[in-house]
PDB file of C-alpha atoms in Angstrom:
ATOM      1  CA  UNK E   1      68.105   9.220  31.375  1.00  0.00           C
ATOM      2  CA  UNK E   2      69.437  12.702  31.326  1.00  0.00           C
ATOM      3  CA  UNK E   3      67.220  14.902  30.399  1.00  0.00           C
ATOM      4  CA  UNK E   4      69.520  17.862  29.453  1.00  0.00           C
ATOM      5  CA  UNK E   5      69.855  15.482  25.689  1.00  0.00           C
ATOM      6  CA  UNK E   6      66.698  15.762  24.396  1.00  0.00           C
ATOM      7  CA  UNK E   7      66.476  19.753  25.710  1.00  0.00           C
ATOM      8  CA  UNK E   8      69.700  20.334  24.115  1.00  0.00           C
ATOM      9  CA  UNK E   9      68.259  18.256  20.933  1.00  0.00           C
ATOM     10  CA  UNK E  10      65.391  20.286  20.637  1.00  0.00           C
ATOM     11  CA  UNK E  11      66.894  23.647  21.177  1.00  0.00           C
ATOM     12  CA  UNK E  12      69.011  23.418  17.955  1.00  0.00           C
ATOM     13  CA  UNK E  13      66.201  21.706  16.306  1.00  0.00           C
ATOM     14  CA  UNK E  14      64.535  25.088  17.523  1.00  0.00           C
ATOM     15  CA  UNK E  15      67.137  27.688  16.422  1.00  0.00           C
ATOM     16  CA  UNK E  16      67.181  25.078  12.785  1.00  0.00           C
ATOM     17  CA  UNK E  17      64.081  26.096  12.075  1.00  0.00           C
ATOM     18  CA  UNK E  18      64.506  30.130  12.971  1.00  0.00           C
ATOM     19  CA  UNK E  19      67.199  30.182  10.622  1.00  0.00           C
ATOM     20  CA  UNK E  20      65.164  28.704   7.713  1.00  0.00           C
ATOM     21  CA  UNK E  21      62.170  30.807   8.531  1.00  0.00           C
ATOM     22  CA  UNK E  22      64.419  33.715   8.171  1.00  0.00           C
ATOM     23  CA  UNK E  23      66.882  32.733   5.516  1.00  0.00           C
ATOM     24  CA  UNK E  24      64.572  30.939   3.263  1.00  0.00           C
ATOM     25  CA  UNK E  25      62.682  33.014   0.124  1.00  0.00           C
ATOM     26  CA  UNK E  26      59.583  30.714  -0.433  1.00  0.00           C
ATOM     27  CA  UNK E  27      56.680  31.046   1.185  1.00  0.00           C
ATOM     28  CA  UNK E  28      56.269  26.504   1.382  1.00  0.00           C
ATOM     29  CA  UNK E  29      60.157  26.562   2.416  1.00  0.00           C
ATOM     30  CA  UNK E  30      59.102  28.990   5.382  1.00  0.00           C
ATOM     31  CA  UNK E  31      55.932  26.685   6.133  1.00  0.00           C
ATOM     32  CA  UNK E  32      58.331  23.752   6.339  1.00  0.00           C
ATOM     33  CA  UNK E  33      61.086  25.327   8.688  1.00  0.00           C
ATOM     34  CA  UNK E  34      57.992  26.737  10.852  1.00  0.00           C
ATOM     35  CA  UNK E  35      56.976  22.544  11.317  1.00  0.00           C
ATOM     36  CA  UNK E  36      60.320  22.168  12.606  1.00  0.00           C
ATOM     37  CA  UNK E  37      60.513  24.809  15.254  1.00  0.00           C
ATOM     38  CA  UNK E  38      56.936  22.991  16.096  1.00  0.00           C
ATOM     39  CA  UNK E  39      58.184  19.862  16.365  1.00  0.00           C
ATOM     40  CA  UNK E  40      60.932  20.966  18.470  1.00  0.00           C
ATOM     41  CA  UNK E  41      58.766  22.429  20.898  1.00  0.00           C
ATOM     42  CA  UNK E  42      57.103  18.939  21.269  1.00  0.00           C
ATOM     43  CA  UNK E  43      60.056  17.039  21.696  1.00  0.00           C
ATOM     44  CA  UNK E  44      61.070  19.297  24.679  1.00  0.00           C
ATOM     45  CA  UNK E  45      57.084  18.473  25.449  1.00  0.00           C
ATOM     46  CA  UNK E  46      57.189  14.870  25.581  1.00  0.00           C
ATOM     47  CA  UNK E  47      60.590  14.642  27.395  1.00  0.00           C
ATOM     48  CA  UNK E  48      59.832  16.523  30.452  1.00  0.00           C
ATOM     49  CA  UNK E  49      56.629  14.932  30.506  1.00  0.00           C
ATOM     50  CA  UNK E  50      58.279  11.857  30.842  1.00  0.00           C
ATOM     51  CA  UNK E  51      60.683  12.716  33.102  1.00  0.00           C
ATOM     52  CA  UNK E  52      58.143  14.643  35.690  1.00  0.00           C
ATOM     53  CA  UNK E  53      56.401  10.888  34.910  1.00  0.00           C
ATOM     54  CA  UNK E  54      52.915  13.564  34.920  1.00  0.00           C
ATOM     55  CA  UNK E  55      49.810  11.160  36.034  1.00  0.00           C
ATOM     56  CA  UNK E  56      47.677  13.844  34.010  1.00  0.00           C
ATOM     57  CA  UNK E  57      49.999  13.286  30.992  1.00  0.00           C
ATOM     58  CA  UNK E  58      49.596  17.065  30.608  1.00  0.00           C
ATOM     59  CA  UNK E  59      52.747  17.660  28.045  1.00  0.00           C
ATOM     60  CA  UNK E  60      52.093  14.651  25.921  1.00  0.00           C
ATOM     61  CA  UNK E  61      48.694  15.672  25.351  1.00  0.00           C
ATOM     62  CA  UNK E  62      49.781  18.659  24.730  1.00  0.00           C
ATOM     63  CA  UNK E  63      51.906  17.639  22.488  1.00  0.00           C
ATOM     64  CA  UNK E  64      48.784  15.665  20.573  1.00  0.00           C
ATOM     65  CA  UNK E  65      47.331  19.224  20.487  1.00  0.00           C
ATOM     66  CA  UNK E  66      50.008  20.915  19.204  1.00  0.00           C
ATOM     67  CA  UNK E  67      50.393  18.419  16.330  1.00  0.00           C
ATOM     68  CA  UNK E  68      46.483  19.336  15.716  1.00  0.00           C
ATOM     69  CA  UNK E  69      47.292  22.882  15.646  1.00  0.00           C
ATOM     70  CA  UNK E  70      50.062  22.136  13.278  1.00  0.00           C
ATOM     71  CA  UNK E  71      48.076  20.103  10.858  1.00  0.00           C
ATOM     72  CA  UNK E  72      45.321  23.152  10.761  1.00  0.00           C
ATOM     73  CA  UNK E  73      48.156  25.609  10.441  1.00  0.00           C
ATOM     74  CA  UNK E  74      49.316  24.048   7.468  1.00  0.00           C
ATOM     75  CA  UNK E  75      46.239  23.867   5.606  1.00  0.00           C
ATOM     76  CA  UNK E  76      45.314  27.318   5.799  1.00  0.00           C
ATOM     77  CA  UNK E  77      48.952  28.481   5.216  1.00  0.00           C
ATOM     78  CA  UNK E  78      48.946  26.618   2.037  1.00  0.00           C
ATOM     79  CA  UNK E  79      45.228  27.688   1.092  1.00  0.00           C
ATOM     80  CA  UNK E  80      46.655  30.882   1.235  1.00  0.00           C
ATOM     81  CA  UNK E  81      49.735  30.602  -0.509  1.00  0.00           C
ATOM     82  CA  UNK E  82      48.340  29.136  -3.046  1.00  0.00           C
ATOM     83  CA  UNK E  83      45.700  32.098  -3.332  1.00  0.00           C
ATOM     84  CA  UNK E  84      48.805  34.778  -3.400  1.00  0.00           C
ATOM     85  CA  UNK E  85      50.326  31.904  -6.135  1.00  0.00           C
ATOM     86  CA  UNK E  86      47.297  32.641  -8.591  1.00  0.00           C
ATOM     87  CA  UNK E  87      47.086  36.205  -7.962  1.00  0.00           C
ATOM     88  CA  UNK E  88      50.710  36.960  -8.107  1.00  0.00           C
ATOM     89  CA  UNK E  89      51.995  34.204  -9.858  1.00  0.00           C
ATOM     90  CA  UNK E  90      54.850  34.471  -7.287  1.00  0.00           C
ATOM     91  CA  UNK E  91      55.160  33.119  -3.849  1.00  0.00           C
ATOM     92  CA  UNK E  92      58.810  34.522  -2.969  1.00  0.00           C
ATOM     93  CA  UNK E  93      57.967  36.659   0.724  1.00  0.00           C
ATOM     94  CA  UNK E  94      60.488  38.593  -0.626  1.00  0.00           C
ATOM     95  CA  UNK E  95      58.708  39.303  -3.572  1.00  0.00           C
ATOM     96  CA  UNK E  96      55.131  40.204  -2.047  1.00  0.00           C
ATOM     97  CA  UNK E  97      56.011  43.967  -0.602  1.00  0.00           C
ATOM     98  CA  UNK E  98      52.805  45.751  -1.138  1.00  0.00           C
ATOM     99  CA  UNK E  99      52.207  46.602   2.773  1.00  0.00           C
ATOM    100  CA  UNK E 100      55.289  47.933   2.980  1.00  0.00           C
ATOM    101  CA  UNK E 101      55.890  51.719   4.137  1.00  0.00           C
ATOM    102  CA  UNK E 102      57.086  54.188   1.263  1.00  0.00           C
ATOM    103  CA  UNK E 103      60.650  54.049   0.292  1.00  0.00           C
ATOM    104  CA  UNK E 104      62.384  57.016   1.137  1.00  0.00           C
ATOM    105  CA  UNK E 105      62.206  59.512  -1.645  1.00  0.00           C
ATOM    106  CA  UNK E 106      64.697  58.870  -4.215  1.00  0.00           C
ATOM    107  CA  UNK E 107      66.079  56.010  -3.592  1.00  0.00           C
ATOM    108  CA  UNK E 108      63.828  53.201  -4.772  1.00  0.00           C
ATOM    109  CA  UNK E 109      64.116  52.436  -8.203  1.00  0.00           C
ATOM    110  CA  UNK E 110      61.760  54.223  -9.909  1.00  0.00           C
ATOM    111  CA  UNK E 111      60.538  50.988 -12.603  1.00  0.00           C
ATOM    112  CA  UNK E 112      59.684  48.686  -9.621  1.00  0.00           C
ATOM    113  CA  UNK E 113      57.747  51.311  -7.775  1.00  0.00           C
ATOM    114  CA  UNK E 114      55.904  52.021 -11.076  1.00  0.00           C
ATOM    115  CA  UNK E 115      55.098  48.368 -11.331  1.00  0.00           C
ATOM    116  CA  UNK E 116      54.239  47.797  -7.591  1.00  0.00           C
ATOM    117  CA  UNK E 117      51.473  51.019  -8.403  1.00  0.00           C
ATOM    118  CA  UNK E 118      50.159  49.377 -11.075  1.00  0.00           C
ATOM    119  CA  UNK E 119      50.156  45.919  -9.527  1.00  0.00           C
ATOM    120  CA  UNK E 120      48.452  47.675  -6.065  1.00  0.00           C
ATOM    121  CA  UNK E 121      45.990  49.314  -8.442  1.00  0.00           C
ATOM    122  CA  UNK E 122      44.675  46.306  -9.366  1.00  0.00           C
TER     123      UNK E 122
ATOM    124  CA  UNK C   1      75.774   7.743  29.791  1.00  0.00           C
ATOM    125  CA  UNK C   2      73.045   4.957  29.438  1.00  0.00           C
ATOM    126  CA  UNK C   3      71.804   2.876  26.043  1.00  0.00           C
ATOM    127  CA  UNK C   4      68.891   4.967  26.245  1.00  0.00           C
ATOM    128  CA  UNK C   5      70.357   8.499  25.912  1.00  0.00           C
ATOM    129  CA  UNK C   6      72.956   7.067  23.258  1.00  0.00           C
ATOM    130  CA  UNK C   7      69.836   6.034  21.412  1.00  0.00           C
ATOM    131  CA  UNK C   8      68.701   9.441  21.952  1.00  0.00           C
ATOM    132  CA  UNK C   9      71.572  11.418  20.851  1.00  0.00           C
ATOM    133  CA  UNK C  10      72.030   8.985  17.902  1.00  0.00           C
ATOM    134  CA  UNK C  11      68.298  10.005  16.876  1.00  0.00           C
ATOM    135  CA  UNK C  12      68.781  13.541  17.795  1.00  0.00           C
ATOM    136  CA  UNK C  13      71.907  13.961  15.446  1.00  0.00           C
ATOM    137  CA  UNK C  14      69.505  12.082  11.843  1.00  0.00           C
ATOM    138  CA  UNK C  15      66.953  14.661  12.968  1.00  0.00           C
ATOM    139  CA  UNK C  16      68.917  17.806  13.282  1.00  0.00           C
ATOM    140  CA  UNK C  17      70.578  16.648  10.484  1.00  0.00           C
ATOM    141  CA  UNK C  18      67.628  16.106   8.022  1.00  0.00           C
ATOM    142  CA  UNK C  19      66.795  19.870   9.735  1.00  0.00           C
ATOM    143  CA  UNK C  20      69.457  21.193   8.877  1.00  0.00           C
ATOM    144  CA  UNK C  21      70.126  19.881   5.228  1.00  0.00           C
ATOM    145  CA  UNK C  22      66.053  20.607   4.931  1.00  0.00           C
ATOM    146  CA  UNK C  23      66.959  24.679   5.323  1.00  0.00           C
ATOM    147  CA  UNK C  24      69.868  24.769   3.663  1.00  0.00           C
ATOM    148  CA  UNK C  25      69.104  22.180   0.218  1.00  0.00           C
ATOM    149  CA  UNK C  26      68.986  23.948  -2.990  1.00  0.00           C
ATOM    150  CA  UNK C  27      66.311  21.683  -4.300  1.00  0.00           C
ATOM    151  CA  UNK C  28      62.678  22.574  -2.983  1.00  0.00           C
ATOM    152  CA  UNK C  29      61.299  18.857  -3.435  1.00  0.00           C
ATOM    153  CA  UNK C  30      64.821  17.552  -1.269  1.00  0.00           C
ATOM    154  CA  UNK C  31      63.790  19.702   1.141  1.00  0.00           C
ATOM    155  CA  UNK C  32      60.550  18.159   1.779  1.00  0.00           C
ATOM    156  CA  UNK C  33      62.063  15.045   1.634  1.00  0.00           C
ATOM    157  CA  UNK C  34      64.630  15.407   4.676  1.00  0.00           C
ATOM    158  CA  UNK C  35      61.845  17.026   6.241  1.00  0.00           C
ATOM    159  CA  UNK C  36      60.653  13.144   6.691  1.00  0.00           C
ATOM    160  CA  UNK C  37      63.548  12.666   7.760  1.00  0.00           C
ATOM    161  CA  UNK C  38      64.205  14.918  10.727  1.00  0.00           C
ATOM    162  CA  UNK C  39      60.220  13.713  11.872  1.00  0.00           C
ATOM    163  CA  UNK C  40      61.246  10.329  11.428  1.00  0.00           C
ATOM    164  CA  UNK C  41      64.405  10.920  13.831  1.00  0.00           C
ATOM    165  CA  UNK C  42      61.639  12.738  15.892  1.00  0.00           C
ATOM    166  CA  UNK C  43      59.194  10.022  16.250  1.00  0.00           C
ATOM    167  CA  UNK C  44      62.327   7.633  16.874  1.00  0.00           C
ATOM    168  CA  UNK C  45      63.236  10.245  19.797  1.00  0.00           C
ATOM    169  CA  UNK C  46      59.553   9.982  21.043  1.00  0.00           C
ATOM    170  CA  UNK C  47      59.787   5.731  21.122  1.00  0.00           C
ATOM    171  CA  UNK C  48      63.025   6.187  23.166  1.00  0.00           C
ATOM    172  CA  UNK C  49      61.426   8.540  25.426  1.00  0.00           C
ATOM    173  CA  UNK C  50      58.823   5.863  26.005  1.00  0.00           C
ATOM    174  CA  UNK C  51      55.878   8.095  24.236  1.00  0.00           C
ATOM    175  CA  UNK C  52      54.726   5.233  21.752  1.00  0.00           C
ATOM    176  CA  UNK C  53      51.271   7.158  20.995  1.00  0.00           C
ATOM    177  CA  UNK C  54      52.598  10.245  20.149  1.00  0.00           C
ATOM    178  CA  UNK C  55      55.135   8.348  18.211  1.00  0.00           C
ATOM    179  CA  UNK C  56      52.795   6.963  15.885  1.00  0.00           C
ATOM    180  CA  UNK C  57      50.732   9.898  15.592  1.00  0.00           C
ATOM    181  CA  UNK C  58      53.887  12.104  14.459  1.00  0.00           C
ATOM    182  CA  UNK C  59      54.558   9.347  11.587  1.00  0.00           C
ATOM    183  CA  UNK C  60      50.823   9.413  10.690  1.00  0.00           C
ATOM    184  CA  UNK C  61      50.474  13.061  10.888  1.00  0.00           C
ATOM    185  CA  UNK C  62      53.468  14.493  10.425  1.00  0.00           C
ATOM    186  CA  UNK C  63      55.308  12.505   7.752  1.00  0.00           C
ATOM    187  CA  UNK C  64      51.493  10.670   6.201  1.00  0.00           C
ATOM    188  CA  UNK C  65      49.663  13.927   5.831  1.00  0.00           C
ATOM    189  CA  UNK C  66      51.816  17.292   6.897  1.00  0.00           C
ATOM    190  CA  UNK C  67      54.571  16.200   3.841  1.00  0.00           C
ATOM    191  CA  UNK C  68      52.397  15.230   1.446  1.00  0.00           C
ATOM    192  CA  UNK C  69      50.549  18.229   1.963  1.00  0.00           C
ATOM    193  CA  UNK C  70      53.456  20.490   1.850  1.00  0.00           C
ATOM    194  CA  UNK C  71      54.412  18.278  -1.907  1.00  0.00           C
ATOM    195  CA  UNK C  72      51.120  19.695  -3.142  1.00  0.00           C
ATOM    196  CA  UNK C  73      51.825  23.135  -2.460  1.00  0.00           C
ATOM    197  CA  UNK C  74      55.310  22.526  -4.122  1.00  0.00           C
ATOM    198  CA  UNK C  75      53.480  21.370  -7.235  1.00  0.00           C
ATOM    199  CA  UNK C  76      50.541  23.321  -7.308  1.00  0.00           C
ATOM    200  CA  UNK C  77      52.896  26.537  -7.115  1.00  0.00           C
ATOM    201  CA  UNK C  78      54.956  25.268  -9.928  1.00  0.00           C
ATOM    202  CA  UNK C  79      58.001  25.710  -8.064  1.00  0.00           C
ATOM    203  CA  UNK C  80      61.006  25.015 -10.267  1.00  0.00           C
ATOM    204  CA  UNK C  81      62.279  21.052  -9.964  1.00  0.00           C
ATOM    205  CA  UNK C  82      65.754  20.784  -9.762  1.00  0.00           C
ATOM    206  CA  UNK C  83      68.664  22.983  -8.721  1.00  0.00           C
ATOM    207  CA  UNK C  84      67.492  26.337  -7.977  1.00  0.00           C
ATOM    208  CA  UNK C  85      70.046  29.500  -6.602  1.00  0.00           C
ATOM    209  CA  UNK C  86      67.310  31.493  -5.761  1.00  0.00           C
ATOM    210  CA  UNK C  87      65.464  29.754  -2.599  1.00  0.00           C
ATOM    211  CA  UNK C  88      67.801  31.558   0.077  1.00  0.00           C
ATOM    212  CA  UNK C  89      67.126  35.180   0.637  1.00  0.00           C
ATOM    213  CA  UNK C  90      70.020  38.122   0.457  1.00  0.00           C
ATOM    214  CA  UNK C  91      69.937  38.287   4.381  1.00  0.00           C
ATOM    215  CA  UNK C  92      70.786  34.778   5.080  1.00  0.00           C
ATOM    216  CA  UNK C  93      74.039  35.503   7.142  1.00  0.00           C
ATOM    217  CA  UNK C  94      72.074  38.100   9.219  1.00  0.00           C
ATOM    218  CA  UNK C  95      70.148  34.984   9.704  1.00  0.00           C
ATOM    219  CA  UNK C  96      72.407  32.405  10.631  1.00  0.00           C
ATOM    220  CA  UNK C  97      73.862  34.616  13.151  1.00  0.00           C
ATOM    221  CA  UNK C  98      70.396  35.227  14.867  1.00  0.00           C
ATOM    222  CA  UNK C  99      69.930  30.880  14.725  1.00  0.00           C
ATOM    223  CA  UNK C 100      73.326  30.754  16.076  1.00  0.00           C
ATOM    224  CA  UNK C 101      72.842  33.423  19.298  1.00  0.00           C
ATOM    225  CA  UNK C 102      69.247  31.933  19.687  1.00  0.00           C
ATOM    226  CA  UNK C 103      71.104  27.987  19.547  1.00  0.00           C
ATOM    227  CA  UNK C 104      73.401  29.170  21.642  1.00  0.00           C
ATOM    228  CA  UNK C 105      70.856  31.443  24.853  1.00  0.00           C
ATOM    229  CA  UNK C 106      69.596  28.197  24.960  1.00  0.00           C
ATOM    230  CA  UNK C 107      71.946  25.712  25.147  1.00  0.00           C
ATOM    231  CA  UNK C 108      73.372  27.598  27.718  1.00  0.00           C
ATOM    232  CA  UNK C 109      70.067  28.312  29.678  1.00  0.00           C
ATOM    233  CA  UNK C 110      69.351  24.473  29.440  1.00  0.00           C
ATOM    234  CA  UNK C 111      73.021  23.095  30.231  1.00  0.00           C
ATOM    235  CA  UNK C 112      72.619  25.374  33.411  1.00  0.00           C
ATOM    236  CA  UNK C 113      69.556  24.560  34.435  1.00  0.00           C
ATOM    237  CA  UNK C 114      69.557  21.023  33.905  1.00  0.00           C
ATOM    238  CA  UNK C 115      73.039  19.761  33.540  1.00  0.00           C
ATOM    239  CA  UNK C 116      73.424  16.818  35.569  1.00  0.00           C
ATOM    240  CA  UNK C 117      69.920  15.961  36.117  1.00  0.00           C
ATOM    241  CA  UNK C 118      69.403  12.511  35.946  1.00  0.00           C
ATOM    242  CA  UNK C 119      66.337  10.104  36.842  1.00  0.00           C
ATOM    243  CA  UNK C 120      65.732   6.787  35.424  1.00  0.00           C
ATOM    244  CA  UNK C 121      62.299   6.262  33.220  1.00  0.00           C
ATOM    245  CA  UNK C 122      59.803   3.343  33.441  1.00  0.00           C
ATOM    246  CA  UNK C 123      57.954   2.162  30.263  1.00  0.00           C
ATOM    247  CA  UNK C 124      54.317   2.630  30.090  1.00  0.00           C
ATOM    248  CA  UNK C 125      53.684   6.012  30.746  1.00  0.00           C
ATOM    249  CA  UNK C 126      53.068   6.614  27.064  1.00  0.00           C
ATOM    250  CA  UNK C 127      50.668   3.675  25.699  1.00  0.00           C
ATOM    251  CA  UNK C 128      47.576   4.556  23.882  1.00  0.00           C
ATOM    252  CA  UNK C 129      45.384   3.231  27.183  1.00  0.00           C
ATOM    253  CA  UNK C 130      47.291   5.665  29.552  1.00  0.00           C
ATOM    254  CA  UNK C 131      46.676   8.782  27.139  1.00  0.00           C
ATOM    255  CA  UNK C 132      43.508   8.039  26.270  1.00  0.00           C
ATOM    256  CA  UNK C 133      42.359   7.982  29.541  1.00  0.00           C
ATOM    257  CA  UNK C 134      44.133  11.104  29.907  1.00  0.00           C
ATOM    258  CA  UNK C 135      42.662  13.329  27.089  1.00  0.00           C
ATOM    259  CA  UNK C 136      38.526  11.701  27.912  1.00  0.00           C
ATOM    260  CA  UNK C 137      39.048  12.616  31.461  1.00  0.00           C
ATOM    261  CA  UNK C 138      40.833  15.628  32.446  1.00  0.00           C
ATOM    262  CA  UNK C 139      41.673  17.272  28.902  1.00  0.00           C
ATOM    263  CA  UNK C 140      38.202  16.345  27.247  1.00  0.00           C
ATOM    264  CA  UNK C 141      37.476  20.221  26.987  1.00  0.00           C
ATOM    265  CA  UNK C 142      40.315  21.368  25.102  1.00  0.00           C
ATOM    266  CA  UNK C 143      39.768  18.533  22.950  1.00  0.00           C
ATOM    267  CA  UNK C 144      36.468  19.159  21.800  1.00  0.00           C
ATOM    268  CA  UNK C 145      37.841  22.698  21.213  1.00  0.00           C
ATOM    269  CA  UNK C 146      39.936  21.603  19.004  1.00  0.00           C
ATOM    270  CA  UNK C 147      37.573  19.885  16.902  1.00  0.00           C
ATOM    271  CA  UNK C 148      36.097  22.996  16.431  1.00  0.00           C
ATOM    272  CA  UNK C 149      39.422  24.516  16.023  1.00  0.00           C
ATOM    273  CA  UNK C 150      39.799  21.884  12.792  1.00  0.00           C
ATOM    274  CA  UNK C 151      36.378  22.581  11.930  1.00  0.00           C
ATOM    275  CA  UNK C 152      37.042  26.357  11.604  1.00  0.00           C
ATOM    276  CA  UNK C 153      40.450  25.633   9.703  1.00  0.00           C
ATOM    277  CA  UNK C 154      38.334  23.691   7.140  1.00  0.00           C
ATOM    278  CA  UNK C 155      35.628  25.892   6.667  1.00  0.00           C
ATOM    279  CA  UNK C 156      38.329  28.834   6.295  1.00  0.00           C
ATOM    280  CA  UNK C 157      40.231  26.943   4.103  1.00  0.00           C
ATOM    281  CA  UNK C 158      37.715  26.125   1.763  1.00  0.00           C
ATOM    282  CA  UNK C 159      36.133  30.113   1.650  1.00  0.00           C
ATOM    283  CA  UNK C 160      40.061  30.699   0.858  1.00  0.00           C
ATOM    284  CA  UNK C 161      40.598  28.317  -3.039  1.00  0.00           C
ATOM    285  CA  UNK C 162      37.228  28.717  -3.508  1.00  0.00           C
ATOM    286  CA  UNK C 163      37.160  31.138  -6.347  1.00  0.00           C
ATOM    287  CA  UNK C 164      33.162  32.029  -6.922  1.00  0.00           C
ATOM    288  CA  UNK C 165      31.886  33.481  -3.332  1.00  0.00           C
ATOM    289  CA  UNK C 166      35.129  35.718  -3.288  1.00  0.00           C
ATOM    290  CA  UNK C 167      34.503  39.852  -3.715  1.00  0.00           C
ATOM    291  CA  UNK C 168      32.363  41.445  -6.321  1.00  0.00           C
ATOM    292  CA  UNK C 169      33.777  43.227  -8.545  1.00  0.00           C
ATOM    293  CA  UNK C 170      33.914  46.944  -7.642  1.00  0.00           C
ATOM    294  CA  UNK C 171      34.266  46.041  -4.193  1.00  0.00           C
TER     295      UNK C 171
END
């Protein structure tokens, strides 16, 4: 077996799932391209263990571990998406932009940053 | 080139492909959907790689209770069913080009550093006797870690949707 197919294989997979976590607008799209940047990680995991044949088995229980991590990841990021759902009624990251830094003078428009005070206010 | 890494690129293509149509579908409910895909072509890659176990726990994990989770949050969010315009950000060309230089640092760093490596691989290394032995002798403590790492997720999880032991008001 060569192992530079499943490397290659999972660093696409990898650089898949950085352009959906950047590209994408909902927060459960993000979620979803983060699981496959995960799951390329464990692919890369599992192969090497198998091809350093590991007698501790170290990188595919890793991988088990990782999967673990993934599950609890994905719980709470969907607990909490669904908390910003019913206080925002929105979950669009692009649309949640109360922690960011003041627009430069003059150039926001002026309705949206009245709304965002209000909204903060709250 | 042997059976096994045809098997193996075969596999590797339905899962980048179910990746890649999973980032770039218009419809939010697809998307979860070739999502099962790509871990399907995953846990295929794992079999291949002689990693049964893990194999089985990526289809009961990953595609039983990671997607179905993930369908939840689509429908508990009332995201809108059917074609939808507005699930890509402004920025997404900014984005493909930092997928495409990260795709491609590695490609290259791999290709280099492992281009003609080649070793054959025995079955067996992967059973559920093998691993299990594995994690209840030498990885027991990071396992029971994690149990408390799933207990904490729970616990924080729940404190999150739970709606009465929140703030007071005028906090």
């Amino acid at each position: 077996m060569h192992i530079v197919y499943p490397a290659v294989i999972s660093a696409l997979l990898f650089a898949v799932g950085v352009y959906g976590v950047l590209a994408r607008r909902n927060a459960i799209l993000v979620l979803m391209a983060v699981e496959l940047m995960l799951n390329a990680v464990n692919l890369n995991l599992v192969a090497f263990d198998v091809w350093w044949r590991d007698r501790l088995h170290g990188g595919q229980v890793l991988t088990l571990f990782t999967i673990v991590i993934a599950a609890a990841e994905v719980g709470l990021g969907l607990a909490i998406i669904l908390l910003v759902y019913r206080n925002r009624k929105v979950v669009d990251v692009d649309a949640l932009r109360t922690l960011r830094e003041d627009a430069v003078p003059g150039e926001g428009d002026p309705a949206a940053e009245a709304a965002e005070a209000v909204e903060a206010g709250l | 080139m042997t059976g096994q890494d045809v098997a193996l690129v075969l596999l590797g293509v339905v899962a980048l492909g179910g990746g890649v149509l999973c980032v770039t579908t218009r419809q939010i409910v697809h998307a979860a959907l070739w999502l099962v895909v790509a871990f399907g072509g995953l846990a295929g890659s794992y079999l291949v790689l002689t990693a049964e176990f893990v194999a089985w726990v990526q289809v009961l994990i990953y595609v039983g209770a990671v997607v179905v989770l993930l369908l939840f949050g689509i429908m508990l969010t009332r995201a809108p069913i059917g074609r939808n315009d507005g699930l890509d950000s402004e920025n997404r060309w900014v984005a493909l080009v930092v997928a495409v230089a990260t795709a491609a640092l590695l490609v290259t760093t791999v290709v280099l550093g492992f281009g003609g490596a080649h070793k054959d691989v025995k079955p067996g290394g992967g059973s559920a006797d093998a691993l299990g032995s594995s994690v209840f002798r030498t990885w027991v403590l990071p396992f029971e870690v994690a149990s408390v790492l799933l207990l904490a997720a729970l616990v924080g999880a729940i404190v999150l949707s739970r709606t009465d032991i929140g703030a007071k008001d005028g906090d």
